[in-house]
Amino acid sequence: MRRLKLGVVGLGQRGFSLLKYELLDMAEYEIVAVCDDYEDRIEAAQQLCNEKGHFPTGFSNPYDLMHPEIIDCVFIATPWLTHIELSIEALKRHIPVAMEVGGAYDIHELWKLVEVQQETQTPFMFMENCCYGRLELLALNMVEQGVLGELVHLSGGYLHDLRDEISEGYHRRHYRIDEYQKRNAENYPTHEIGPIAKILGINRGNRFVTISSQASKSVGLHDYIVRHGTDEKIKDARSLSFNQADVVVTTLKCANGELVTIKLDTTLPRYYSRGLYVQGTKGLINEENQSVFLEEDTTLRDHFTWKEQFNNLERYYERYEHPIWKNYLTQGVRKGHDGMDYLVFKAFADALINDEPMPIDVYDAATWMAITTLSEQSISLGGQVLPFPDFTLGKWTKR
Amino acid sequence: MRRLKLGVVGLGQRGFSLLKYELLDMAEYEIVAVCDDYEDRIEAAQQLCNEKGHFPTGFSNPYDLMHPEIIDCVFIATPWLTHIELSIEALKRHIPVAMEVGGAYDIHELWKLVEVQQETQTPFMFMENCCYGRLELLALNMVEQGVLGELVHLSGGYLHDLRDEISEGYHRRHYRIDEYQKRNAENYPTHEIGPIAKILGINRGNRFVTISSQASKSVGLHDYIVRHGTDEKIKDARSLSFNQADVVVTTLKCANGELVTIKLDTTLPRYYSRGLYVQGTKGLINEENQSVFLEEDTTLRDHFTWKEQFNNLERYYERYEHPIWKNYLTQGVRKGHDGMDYLVFKAFADALINDEPMPIDVYDAATWMAITTLSEQSISLGGQVLPFPDFTLGKWTKR
């Protein structure tokens, strides 16, 4: 098997932990270049690599490693702000790109990304690991097998208490603290909209036609910082104010009539969830109580005693486990976000090595990332409904 | 104790079952008049009443019973279409009104209801039983005690598979079948928005300022009717088409910055839920998995293993049971929608007998019912955000 010479750009929380838990152990990759703004991060990454038999060169300028003689492909795990510009440059140099997730700042950069990828025909994959979540793939499989009937309503969320990460942003050298001060948007839509878009066939016979977003007040971070004000790690955050709403709800209408809602909820105390909810004419899947309700499996009594059926998912994994996960469970699930990280990097490597289409392509990336920009505009306009761009330029009707 | 001579207008599903399970057994009421368009319903109601020692006169015209010499107060349980016009007429005749829930058809009728009630100062209560739900009152109590911190986001729904009721509408002489053919709206918002509005202090220091609604396609009823087409009870529905979306999501923004979403989901297979979700800076309550998450009671481990905490509500009932329910559980909970029906009729009787303000007043009714009209307009405009009327004319700032 051909081994891919990979350059990793961005060695923060995400880049470093992916090296540590996935990439260095995967036969598909040889890490030949690592890059970050911070020298200590480069050194730490190199040391980690060396321990596992990889000997990457360190770079502080990402453009210096983007050469076909150095790398076969590049993984972009920088702050959101530079994902697209770095990816565009790599594509222009015909270097295949694995781009970490995030949202867009303006629709313009998404058109540019799509155009450059289409012009260069360089492989590009958007590394949305949650498309490989076990529950998400169960849902996809059940939908593809028609178990839920005709789809009507889907929802999801990025429901993750990030108050520590954000308020310690300067200490951690993490970018969310800047985003949360200045912007007010659905800033991280892809973990839920990725799987939802796959289930709905977005850009493949379906598309989002309108979007609107509404935002709550912003009080969670301030409240947290005041209460933890003596903590050395957040002392630099005490004087800050935050534009970012605690909760943003976004509604998307599809060409085929399905209604989608997604929610951002990252600055209030809560348990973690992606809140996946998939509903059709024959039943539903609800992550929030870990249950599947199928008309064929239930009686009227169940309608009013459903709490007895919470956590009934296991029964449906037995019947409808997605082939990817059926295989994965046999092989042994790897570390890294419940095993999803391995699968998304395996998929990128497989597609690249076998010269096959990327499973999450540039149209997916542009569509999902556009939500951040459009939600920001809609919120600014008080919740105005906005048209959704068609990055495929009509090709979604034929794909 | 004074016993209230009550006239019941509308003896369909709701009126008849309330007589059967609540009103005839309550010491507060003597049923002296029953009214319906259908003679057989009047006779059945009279027979039921007679068995329990009530001997109401039967009326086919509601205006004939609205006389102070006949009744002390009237309960309006007709189809949604006539709730407001009948209530207005009763108020004009100075007959106190208990009005069953439903949505409005135009904002105009709500202004008229408010004005007539204010001019006549006749007692009026909107009979939203879910304001007396055990979970809803737990949430209210926890919020009032500050346990959830500052409120940020609330949601709820009327999530009830009504496909049998609607498609059998002609057989049952029930009105939803007409509503679902012609309209497309959040047609039944009050079961969730009532408790949410109470928790948020809507019209009492807070108010809804904007609203927008989005609707899914409409396929659930058609699918159901096709599959059950041989059933005699729905044969009259086979040729119908339905404008009403299967799922409608409505977003409301509050003057104090809270974000509210509500969902109508009545024509797809599902378990029953009102989906109450109340979230603040210190924690949340989530009906969908019957749990309370409080920052003070949880560790980081809980964030990622929350399914172990589903159904943890009992612990919080022990600590924060609302006084109304604490008392009710001691006395013995009555039948009728998990005991809520008794409480709402007890509240009406108590307020009337003791000449106290109605706990759910005409401003509440107008505000909650307006959602149906406004959602219909917003959906027609593709999800346009609309201003929300202030039925208190500014008095919400002082109430």
PDB file of N, CA, C and O in Angstrom, chain A residues 130 133 135-136 139 153-161 186 188-196 199 249-250 259-265 270-279 284-291 313 338 340, chain B residues 153 155 263 270-271 277 284 286 288-289 303-304 306 310:
ATOM      1  N   CYS A 130     -18.078  13.843  12.548  1.00  0.00           N
ATOM      2  CA  CYS A 130     -19.389  13.376  13.017  1.00  0.00           C
ATOM      3  C   CYS A 130     -20.208  12.703  11.916  1.00  0.00           C
ATOM      4  O   CYS A 130     -21.196  12.027  12.212  1.00  0.00           O
ATOM      5  N   GLY A 133     -20.059   9.265  12.966  1.00  0.00           N
ATOM      6  CA  GLY A 133     -20.554   8.863  14.279  1.00  0.00           C
ATOM      7  C   GLY A 133     -21.427   7.618  14.157  1.00  0.00           C
ATOM      8  O   GLY A 133     -22.110   7.417  13.149  1.00  0.00           O
ATOM      9  N   LEU A 135     -24.172   6.751  15.813  1.00  0.00           N
ATOM     10  CA  LEU A 135     -25.604   7.051  15.752  1.00  0.00           C
ATOM     11  C   LEU A 135     -25.963   7.708  14.425  1.00  0.00           C
ATOM     12  O   LEU A 135     -26.988   7.389  13.810  1.00  0.00           O
ATOM     13  N   GLU A 136     -25.112   8.622  13.981  1.00  0.00           N
ATOM     14  CA  GLU A 136     -25.366   9.308  12.718  1.00  0.00           C
ATOM     15  C   GLU A 136     -25.427   8.311  11.558  1.00  0.00           C
ATOM     16  O   GLU A 136     -26.270   8.431  10.663  1.00  0.00           O
ATOM     17  N   ALA A 139     -28.592   6.268  11.716  1.00  0.00           N
ATOM     18  CA  ALA A 139     -29.707   7.046  11.151  1.00  0.00           C
ATOM     19  C   ALA A 139     -29.661   7.021   9.627  1.00  0.00           C
ATOM     20  O   ALA A 139     -30.683   6.787   8.963  1.00  0.00           O
ATOM     21  N   HIS A 153     -38.620  16.002   9.012  1.00  0.00           N
ATOM     22  CA  HIS A 153     -38.031  16.967   9.951  1.00  0.00           C
ATOM     23  C   HIS A 153     -36.766  16.380  10.567  1.00  0.00           C
ATOM     24  O   HIS A 153     -36.769  15.241  11.035  1.00  0.00           O
ATOM     25  N   LEU A 154     -35.707  17.185  10.544  1.00  0.00           N
ATOM     26  CA  LEU A 154     -34.454  16.767  11.172  1.00  0.00           C
ATOM     27  C   LEU A 154     -33.935  17.915  12.019  1.00  0.00           C
ATOM     28  O   LEU A 154     -34.096  19.086  11.663  1.00  0.00           O
ATOM     29  N   SER A 155     -33.314  17.565  13.121  1.00  0.00           N
ATOM     30  CA  SER A 155     -32.643  18.623  13.863  1.00  0.00           C
ATOM     31  C   SER A 155     -31.407  18.080  14.549  1.00  0.00           C
ATOM     32  O   SER A 155     -31.174  16.869  14.606  1.00  0.00           O
ATOM     33  N   GLY A 156     -30.609  19.013  15.030  1.00  0.00           N
ATOM     34  CA  GLY A 156     -29.371  18.647  15.692  1.00  0.00           C
ATOM     35  C   GLY A 156     -28.788  19.866  16.362  1.00  0.00           C
ATOM     36  O   GLY A 156     -29.377  20.953  16.324  1.00  0.00           O
ATOM     37  N   GLY A 157     -27.642  19.677  16.975  1.00  0.00           N
ATOM     38  CA  GLY A 157     -27.052  20.816  17.649  1.00  0.00           C
ATOM     39  C   GLY A 157     -25.593  20.582  17.969  1.00  0.00           C
ATOM     40  O   GLY A 157     -25.095  19.445  17.929  1.00  0.00           O
ATOM     41  N   TYR A 158     -24.913  21.664  18.236  1.00  0.00           N
ATOM     42  CA  TYR A 158     -23.605  21.550  18.866  1.00  0.00           C
ATOM     43  C   TYR A 158     -23.826  22.047  20.277  1.00  0.00           C
ATOM     44  O   TYR A 158     -23.854  23.251  20.545  1.00  0.00           O
ATOM     45  N   LEU A 159     -24.060  21.090  21.157  1.00  0.00           N
ATOM     46  CA  LEU A 159     -24.520  21.364  22.511  1.00  0.00           C
ATOM     47  C   LEU A 159     -23.394  20.942  23.436  1.00  0.00           C
ATOM     48  O   LEU A 159     -23.281  19.777  23.821  1.00  0.00           O
ATOM     49  N   HIS A 160     -22.524  21.871  23.720  1.00  0.00           N
ATOM     50  CA  HIS A 160     -21.243  21.537  24.341  1.00  0.00           C
ATOM     51  C   HIS A 160     -20.812  22.721  25.199  1.00  0.00           C
ATOM     52  O   HIS A 160     -20.577  23.808  24.679  1.00  0.00           O
ATOM     53  N   ASP A 161     -20.726  22.501  26.464  1.00  0.00           N
ATOM     54  CA  ASP A 161     -20.304  23.551  27.398  1.00  0.00           C
ATOM     55  C   ASP A 161     -18.815  23.828  27.197  1.00  0.00           C
ATOM     56  O   ASP A 161     -17.969  23.052  27.633  1.00  0.00           O
ATOM     57  N   GLU A 186     -24.197  31.275  14.240  1.00  0.00           N
ATOM     58  CA  GLU A 186     -24.126  29.821  14.384  1.00  0.00           C
ATOM     59  C   GLU A 186     -22.704  29.479  13.955  1.00  0.00           C
ATOM     60  O   GLU A 186     -22.428  29.225  12.783  1.00  0.00           O
ATOM     61  N   TYR A 188     -20.556  27.107  14.626  1.00  0.00           N
ATOM     62  CA  TYR A 188     -19.985  25.755  14.536  1.00  0.00           C
ATOM     63  C   TYR A 188     -21.067  24.768  14.111  1.00  0.00           C
ATOM     64  O   TYR A 188     -21.423  23.862  14.868  1.00  0.00           O
ATOM     65  N   PRO A 189     -21.579  24.912  12.908  1.00  0.00           N
ATOM     66  CA  PRO A 189     -22.756  24.128  12.506  1.00  0.00           C
ATOM     67  C   PRO A 189     -22.460  22.724  12.005  1.00  0.00           C
ATOM     68  O   PRO A 189     -23.369  21.911  11.892  1.00  0.00           O
ATOM     69  N   THR A 190     -21.197  22.413  11.699  1.00  0.00           N
ATOM     70  CA  THR A 190     -20.981  21.244  10.840  1.00  0.00           C
ATOM     71  C   THR A 190     -21.128  19.902  11.543  1.00  0.00           C
ATOM     72  O   THR A 190     -21.460  18.918  10.897  1.00  0.00           O
ATOM     73  N   HIS A 191     -20.882  19.854  12.856  1.00  0.00           N
ATOM     74  CA  HIS A 191     -20.993  18.558  13.535  1.00  0.00           C
ATOM     75  C   HIS A 191     -22.399  17.974  13.416  1.00  0.00           C
ATOM     76  O   HIS A 191     -22.571  16.763  13.378  1.00  0.00           O
ATOM     77  N   GLU A 192     -23.397  18.839  13.389  1.00  0.00           N
ATOM     78  CA  GLU A 192     -24.755  18.312  13.230  1.00  0.00           C
ATOM     79  C   GLU A 192     -25.263  18.437  11.796  1.00  0.00           C
ATOM     80  O   GLU A 192     -25.946  17.540  11.295  1.00  0.00           O
ATOM     81  N   ILE A 193     -24.921  19.536  11.114  1.00  0.00           N
ATOM     82  CA  ILE A 193     -25.500  19.704   9.777  1.00  0.00           C
ATOM     83  C   ILE A 193     -24.829  18.763   8.778  1.00  0.00           C
ATOM     84  O   ILE A 193     -25.446  18.400   7.762  1.00  0.00           O
ATOM     85  N   GLY A 194     -23.596  18.357   9.065  1.00  0.00           N
ATOM     86  CA  GLY A 194     -22.930  17.407   8.175  1.00  0.00           C
ATOM     87  C   GLY A 194     -23.722  16.108   8.055  1.00  0.00           C
ATOM     88  O   GLY A 194     -24.187  15.739   6.966  1.00  0.00           O
ATOM     89  N   PRO A 195     -23.898  15.408   9.168  1.00  0.00           N
ATOM     90  CA  PRO A 195     -24.690  14.174   9.098  1.00  0.00           C
ATOM     91  C   PRO A 195     -26.115  14.403   8.588  1.00  0.00           C
ATOM     92  O   PRO A 195     -26.636  13.594   7.820  1.00  0.00           O
ATOM     93  N   ILE A 196     -26.722  15.512   8.995  1.00  0.00           N
ATOM     94  CA  ILE A 196     -28.093  15.797   8.537  1.00  0.00           C
ATOM     95  C   ILE A 196     -28.116  15.984   7.021  1.00  0.00           C
ATOM     96  O   ILE A 196     -28.989  15.457   6.325  1.00  0.00           O
ATOM     97  N   ILE A 199     -27.858  12.714   5.309  1.00  0.00           N
ATOM     98  CA  ILE A 199     -29.115  11.967   5.390  1.00  0.00           C
ATOM     99  C   ILE A 199     -30.143  12.529   4.405  1.00  0.00           C
ATOM    100  O   ILE A 199     -30.907  11.789   3.789  1.00  0.00           O
ATOM    101  N   VAL A 249     -30.514  29.500  17.318  1.00  0.00           N
ATOM    102  CA  VAL A 249     -31.347  28.505  16.639  1.00  0.00           C
ATOM    103  C   VAL A 249     -31.466  28.897  15.170  1.00  0.00           C
ATOM    104  O   VAL A 249     -31.790  30.046  14.855  1.00  0.00           O
ATOM    105  N   THR A 250     -31.181  27.949  14.307  1.00  0.00           N
ATOM    106  CA  THR A 250     -31.184  28.190  12.863  1.00  0.00           C
ATOM    107  C   THR A 250     -32.159  27.233  12.192  1.00  0.00           C
ATOM    108  O   THR A 250     -32.182  26.045  12.516  1.00  0.00           O
ATOM    109  N   LEU A 259     -37.893  20.195   6.796  1.00  0.00           N
ATOM    110  CA  LEU A 259     -37.562  21.304   7.685  1.00  0.00           C
ATOM    111  C   LEU A 259     -36.439  20.861   8.619  1.00  0.00           C
ATOM    112  O   LEU A 259     -36.527  19.806   9.246  1.00  0.00           O
ATOM    113  N   VAL A 260     -35.401  21.687   8.699  1.00  0.00           N
ATOM    114  CA  VAL A 260     -34.240  21.370   9.532  1.00  0.00           C
ATOM    115  C   VAL A 260     -34.032  22.494  10.538  1.00  0.00           C
ATOM    116  O   VAL A 260     -34.120  23.672  10.180  1.00  0.00           O
ATOM    117  N   THR A 261     -33.789  22.126  11.792  1.00  0.00           N
ATOM    118  CA  THR A 261     -33.372  23.136  12.763  1.00  0.00           C
ATOM    119  C   THR A 261     -32.077  22.672  13.420  1.00  0.00           C
ATOM    120  O   THR A 261     -31.908  21.489  13.711  1.00  0.00           O
ATOM    121  N   ILE A 262     -31.171  23.617  13.628  1.00  0.00           N
ATOM    122  CA  ILE A 262     -29.948  23.302  14.363  1.00  0.00           C
ATOM    123  C   ILE A 262     -29.739  24.345  15.453  1.00  0.00           C
ATOM    124  O   ILE A 262     -30.232  25.469  15.361  1.00  0.00           O
ATOM    125  N   LYS A 263     -29.030  23.935  16.470  1.00  0.00           N
ATOM    126  CA  LYS A 263     -28.875  24.800  17.641  1.00  0.00           C
ATOM    127  C   LYS A 263     -27.419  24.830  18.079  1.00  0.00           C
ATOM    128  O   LYS A 263     -26.768  23.792  18.162  1.00  0.00           O
ATOM    129  N   LEU A 264     -26.931  26.024  18.362  1.00  0.00           N
ATOM    130  CA  LEU A 264     -25.615  26.197  18.984  1.00  0.00           C
ATOM    131  C   LEU A 264     -25.845  26.534  20.448  1.00  0.00           C
ATOM    132  O   LEU A 264     -26.618  27.444  20.761  1.00  0.00           O
ATOM    133  N   ASP A 265     -25.181  25.822  21.333  1.00  0.00           N
ATOM    134  CA  ASP A 265     -25.382  26.025  22.773  1.00  0.00           C
ATOM    135  C   ASP A 265     -24.062  25.665  23.440  1.00  0.00           C
ATOM    136  O   ASP A 265     -23.813  24.506  23.753  1.00  0.00           O
ATOM    137  N   ARG A 270     -24.225  22.414  30.708  1.00  0.00           N
ATOM    138  CA  ARG A 270     -25.068  21.384  30.111  1.00  0.00           C
ATOM    139  C   ARG A 270     -24.237  20.138  29.841  1.00  0.00           C
ATOM    140  O   ARG A 270     -23.020  20.172  29.839  1.00  0.00           O
ATOM    141  N   TYR A 271     -24.932  19.035  29.592  1.00  0.00           N
ATOM    142  CA  TYR A 271     -24.257  17.833  29.133  1.00  0.00           C
ATOM    143  C   TYR A 271     -24.000  17.957  27.641  1.00  0.00           C
ATOM    144  O   TYR A 271     -24.636  18.749  26.946  1.00  0.00           O
ATOM    145  N   TYR A 272     -23.065  17.151  27.147  1.00  0.00           N
ATOM    146  CA  TYR A 272     -22.737  17.154  25.726  1.00  0.00           C
ATOM    147  C   TYR A 272     -23.777  16.379  24.933  1.00  0.00           C
ATOM    148  O   TYR A 272     -24.202  15.296  25.337  1.00  0.00           O
ATOM    149  N   SER A 273     -24.166  16.937  23.790  1.00  0.00           N
ATOM    150  CA  SER A 273     -25.049  16.210  22.883  1.00  0.00           C
ATOM    151  C   SER A 273     -24.965  16.847  21.514  1.00  0.00           C
ATOM    152  O   SER A 273     -24.702  18.043  21.391  1.00  0.00           O
ATOM    153  N   ARG A 274     -25.194  16.037  20.478  1.00  0.00           N
ATOM    154  CA  ARG A 274     -25.374  16.613  19.150  1.00  0.00           C
ATOM    155  C   ARG A 274     -26.857  16.607  18.772  1.00  0.00           C
ATOM    156  O   ARG A 274     -27.214  16.992  17.665  1.00  0.00           O
ATOM    157  N   GLY A 275     -27.674  16.192  19.709  1.00  0.00           N
ATOM    158  CA  GLY A 275     -29.129  16.343  19.587  1.00  0.00           C
ATOM    159  C   GLY A 275     -29.740  15.839  18.291  1.00  0.00           C
ATOM    160  O   GLY A 275     -30.756  16.378  17.835  1.00  0.00           O
ATOM    161  N   LEU A 276     -29.162  14.801  17.723  1.00  0.00           N
ATOM    162  CA  LEU A 276     -29.674  14.347  16.421  1.00  0.00           C
ATOM    163  C   LEU A 276     -31.119  13.867  16.542  1.00  0.00           C
ATOM    164  O   LEU A 276     -31.462  13.078  17.434  1.00  0.00           O
ATOM    165  N   TYR A 277     -31.941  14.333  15.623  1.00  0.00           N
ATOM    166  CA  TYR A 277     -33.359  13.982  15.590  1.00  0.00           C
ATOM    167  C   TYR A 277     -33.735  13.838  14.122  1.00  0.00           C
ATOM    168  O   TYR A 277     -33.541  14.767  13.334  1.00  0.00           O
ATOM    169  N   VAL A 278     -34.218  12.669  13.759  1.00  0.00           N
ATOM    170  CA  VAL A 278     -34.556  12.387  12.360  1.00  0.00           C
ATOM    171  C   VAL A 278     -35.953  11.796  12.342  1.00  0.00           C
ATOM    172  O   VAL A 278     -36.205  10.773  12.983  1.00  0.00           O
ATOM    173  N   GLN A 279     -36.858  12.440  11.616  1.00  0.00           N
ATOM    174  CA  GLN A 279     -38.265  12.047  11.693  1.00  0.00           C
ATOM    175  C   GLN A 279     -38.884  11.928  10.305  1.00  0.00           C
ATOM    176  O   GLN A 279     -38.732  12.815   9.470  1.00  0.00           O
ATOM    177  N   LEU A 284     -39.128   7.838  14.134  1.00  0.00           N
ATOM    178  CA  LEU A 284     -38.106   8.835  14.429  1.00  0.00           C
ATOM    179  C   LEU A 284     -36.967   8.239  15.244  1.00  0.00           C
ATOM    180  O   LEU A 284     -37.105   7.204  15.903  1.00  0.00           O
ATOM    181  N   ILE A 285     -35.847   8.953  15.190  1.00  0.00           N
ATOM    182  CA  ILE A 285     -34.672   8.661  16.004  1.00  0.00           C
ATOM    183  C   ILE A 285     -34.389   9.908  16.822  1.00  0.00           C
ATOM    184  O   ILE A 285     -34.373  11.007  16.273  1.00  0.00           O
ATOM    185  N   ASN A 286     -34.178   9.753  18.114  1.00  0.00           N
ATOM    186  CA  ASN A 286     -33.949  10.916  18.964  1.00  0.00           C
ATOM    187  C   ASN A 286     -32.752  10.694  19.881  1.00  0.00           C
ATOM    188  O   ASN A 286     -32.831   9.958  20.863  1.00  0.00           O
ATOM    189  N   GLU A 287     -31.643  11.354  19.551  1.00  0.00           N
ATOM    190  CA  GLU A 287     -30.440  11.225  20.370  1.00  0.00           C
ATOM    191  C   GLU A 287     -30.669  11.704  21.800  1.00  0.00           C
ATOM    192  O   GLU A 287     -30.078  11.166  22.741  1.00  0.00           O
ATOM    193  N   GLU A 288     -31.522  12.708  21.967  1.00  0.00           N
ATOM    194  CA  GLU A 288     -31.688  13.322  23.289  1.00  0.00           C
ATOM    195  C   GLU A 288     -32.200  12.343  24.336  1.00  0.00           C
ATOM    196  O   GLU A 288     -32.014  12.562  25.526  1.00  0.00           O
ATOM    197  N   ASN A 289     -32.916  11.310  23.907  1.00  0.00           N
ATOM    198  CA  ASN A 289     -33.240  10.261  24.880  1.00  0.00           C
ATOM    199  C   ASN A 289     -32.792   8.885  24.392  1.00  0.00           C
ATOM    200  O   ASN A 289     -33.250   7.864  24.907  1.00  0.00           O
ATOM    201  N   GLN A 290     -31.905   8.902  23.384  1.00  0.00           N
ATOM    202  CA  GLN A 290     -31.268   7.666  22.909  1.00  0.00           C
ATOM    203  C   GLN A 290     -32.314   6.616  22.555  1.00  0.00           C
ATOM    204  O   GLN A 290     -32.223   5.457  22.978  1.00  0.00           O
ATOM    205  N   SER A 291     -33.316   7.065  21.771  1.00  0.00           N
ATOM    206  CA  SER A 291     -34.365   6.108  21.429  1.00  0.00           C
ATOM    207  C   SER A 291     -34.731   6.163  19.961  1.00  0.00           C
ATOM    208  O   SER A 291     -34.518   7.167  19.275  1.00  0.00           O
ATOM    209  N   LEU A 313     -31.727   2.236  22.024  1.00  0.00           N
ATOM    210  CA  LEU A 313     -30.960   2.222  20.774  1.00  0.00           C
ATOM    211  C   LEU A 313     -30.310   0.876  20.467  1.00  0.00           C
ATOM    212  O   LEU A 313     -30.189   0.502  19.299  1.00  0.00           O
ATOM    213  N   ASP A 338     -14.951   9.074  20.248  1.00  0.00           N
ATOM    214  CA  ASP A 338     -15.770   7.861  20.093  1.00  0.00           C
ATOM    215  C   ASP A 338     -15.481   7.121  18.795  1.00  0.00           C
ATOM    216  O   ASP A 338     -16.370   6.509  18.211  1.00  0.00           O
ATOM    217  N   MET A 340     -14.698   8.274  15.848  1.00  0.00           N
ATOM    218  CA  MET A 340     -15.010   8.932  14.575  1.00  0.00           C
ATOM    219  C   MET A 340     -13.766   9.457  13.874  1.00  0.00           C
ATOM    220  O   MET A 340     -13.695   9.465  12.643  1.00  0.00           O
TER     221      MET A 340
ATOM    222  N   HIS B 153     -32.860  30.270  27.392  1.00  0.00           N
ATOM    223  CA  HIS B 153     -33.484  29.558  26.264  1.00  0.00           C
ATOM    224  C   HIS B 153     -34.538  28.597  26.785  1.00  0.00           C
ATOM    225  O   HIS B 153     -34.288  27.836  27.717  1.00  0.00           O
ATOM    226  N   SER B 155     -37.799  25.936  25.315  1.00  0.00           N
ATOM    227  CA  SER B 155     -38.544  25.420  24.174  1.00  0.00           C
ATOM    228  C   SER B 155     -39.570  24.410  24.635  1.00  0.00           C
ATOM    229  O   SER B 155     -39.580  23.977  25.792  1.00  0.00           O
ATOM    230  N   LYS B 263     -42.651  23.853  18.814  1.00  0.00           N
ATOM    231  CA  LYS B 263     -42.804  22.971  17.655  1.00  0.00           C
ATOM    232  C   LYS B 263     -44.175  22.313  17.674  1.00  0.00           C
ATOM    233  O   LYS B 263     -44.619  21.828  18.710  1.00  0.00           O
ATOM    234  N   ARG B 270     -45.324   9.173  16.494  1.00  0.00           N
ATOM    235  CA  ARG B 270     -44.400   9.582  17.541  1.00  0.00           C
ATOM    236  C   ARG B 270     -45.038   9.338  18.898  1.00  0.00           C
ATOM    237  O   ARG B 270     -46.230   9.141  19.013  1.00  0.00           O
ATOM    238  N   TYR B 271     -44.196   9.384  19.933  1.00  0.00           N
ATOM    239  CA  TYR B 271     -44.706   9.360  21.295  1.00  0.00           C
ATOM    240  C   TYR B 271     -45.159  10.762  21.665  1.00  0.00           C
ATOM    241  O   TYR B 271     -44.756  11.747  21.055  1.00  0.00           O
ATOM    242  N   TYR B 277     -38.287  22.425  27.773  1.00  0.00           N
ATOM    243  CA  TYR B 277     -36.838  22.601  27.944  1.00  0.00           C
ATOM    244  C   TYR B 277     -36.629  24.009  28.480  1.00  0.00           C
ATOM    245  O   TYR B 277     -37.072  24.980  27.868  1.00  0.00           O
ATOM    246  N   LEU B 284     -30.338  23.207  33.464  1.00  0.00           N
ATOM    247  CA  LEU B 284     -31.471  23.039  32.558  1.00  0.00           C
ATOM    248  C   LEU B 284     -32.379  21.905  33.014  1.00  0.00           C
ATOM    249  O   LEU B 284     -31.985  21.011  33.771  1.00  0.00           O
ATOM    250  N   ASN B 286     -35.005  19.157  31.054  1.00  0.00           N
ATOM    251  CA  ASN B 286     -35.319  18.644  29.724  1.00  0.00           C
ATOM    252  C   ASN B 286     -36.337  17.515  29.801  1.00  0.00           C
ATOM    253  O   ASN B 286     -36.015  16.398  30.191  1.00  0.00           O
ATOM    254  N   GLU B 288     -37.625  15.907  27.418  1.00  0.00           N
ATOM    255  CA  GLU B 288     -37.401  14.861  26.417  1.00  0.00           C
ATOM    256  C   GLU B 288     -36.599  13.682  26.959  1.00  0.00           C
ATOM    257  O   GLU B 288     -36.669  12.584  26.415  1.00  0.00           O
ATOM    258  N   ASN B 289     -35.784  13.915  27.975  1.00  0.00           N
ATOM    259  CA  ASN B 289     -35.167  12.756  28.621  1.00  0.00           C
ATOM    260  C   ASN B 289     -35.430  12.752  30.127  1.00  0.00           C
ATOM    261  O   ASN B 289     -34.756  12.045  30.872  1.00  0.00           O
ATOM    262  N   HIS B 303     -21.030  15.161  31.786  1.00  0.00           N
ATOM    263  CA  HIS B 303     -21.264  15.802  30.489  1.00  0.00           C
ATOM    264  C   HIS B 303     -21.332  14.774  29.367  1.00  0.00           C
ATOM    265  O   HIS B 303     -22.036  14.970  28.385  1.00  0.00           O
ATOM    266  N   PHE B 304     -20.556  13.717  29.508  1.00  0.00           N
ATOM    267  CA  PHE B 304     -20.438  12.760  28.401  1.00  0.00           C
ATOM    268  C   PHE B 304     -21.098  11.417  28.699  1.00  0.00           C
ATOM    269  O   PHE B 304     -20.987  10.488  27.915  1.00  0.00           O
ATOM    270  N   TRP B 306     -24.470  11.407  30.049  1.00  0.00           N
ATOM    271  CA  TRP B 306     -25.736  11.881  30.585  1.00  0.00           C
ATOM    272  C   TRP B 306     -26.865  10.859  30.457  1.00  0.00           C
ATOM    273  O   TRP B 306     -27.840  10.904  31.205  1.00  0.00           O
ATOM    274  N   PHE B 310     -30.829  10.031  32.584  1.00  0.00           N
ATOM    275  CA  PHE B 310     -32.206  10.161  32.104  1.00  0.00           C
ATOM    276  C   PHE B 310     -33.138   9.695  33.226  1.00  0.00           C
ATOM    277  O   PHE B 310     -32.805   8.788  33.983  1.00  0.00           O
TER     278      PHE B 310
END
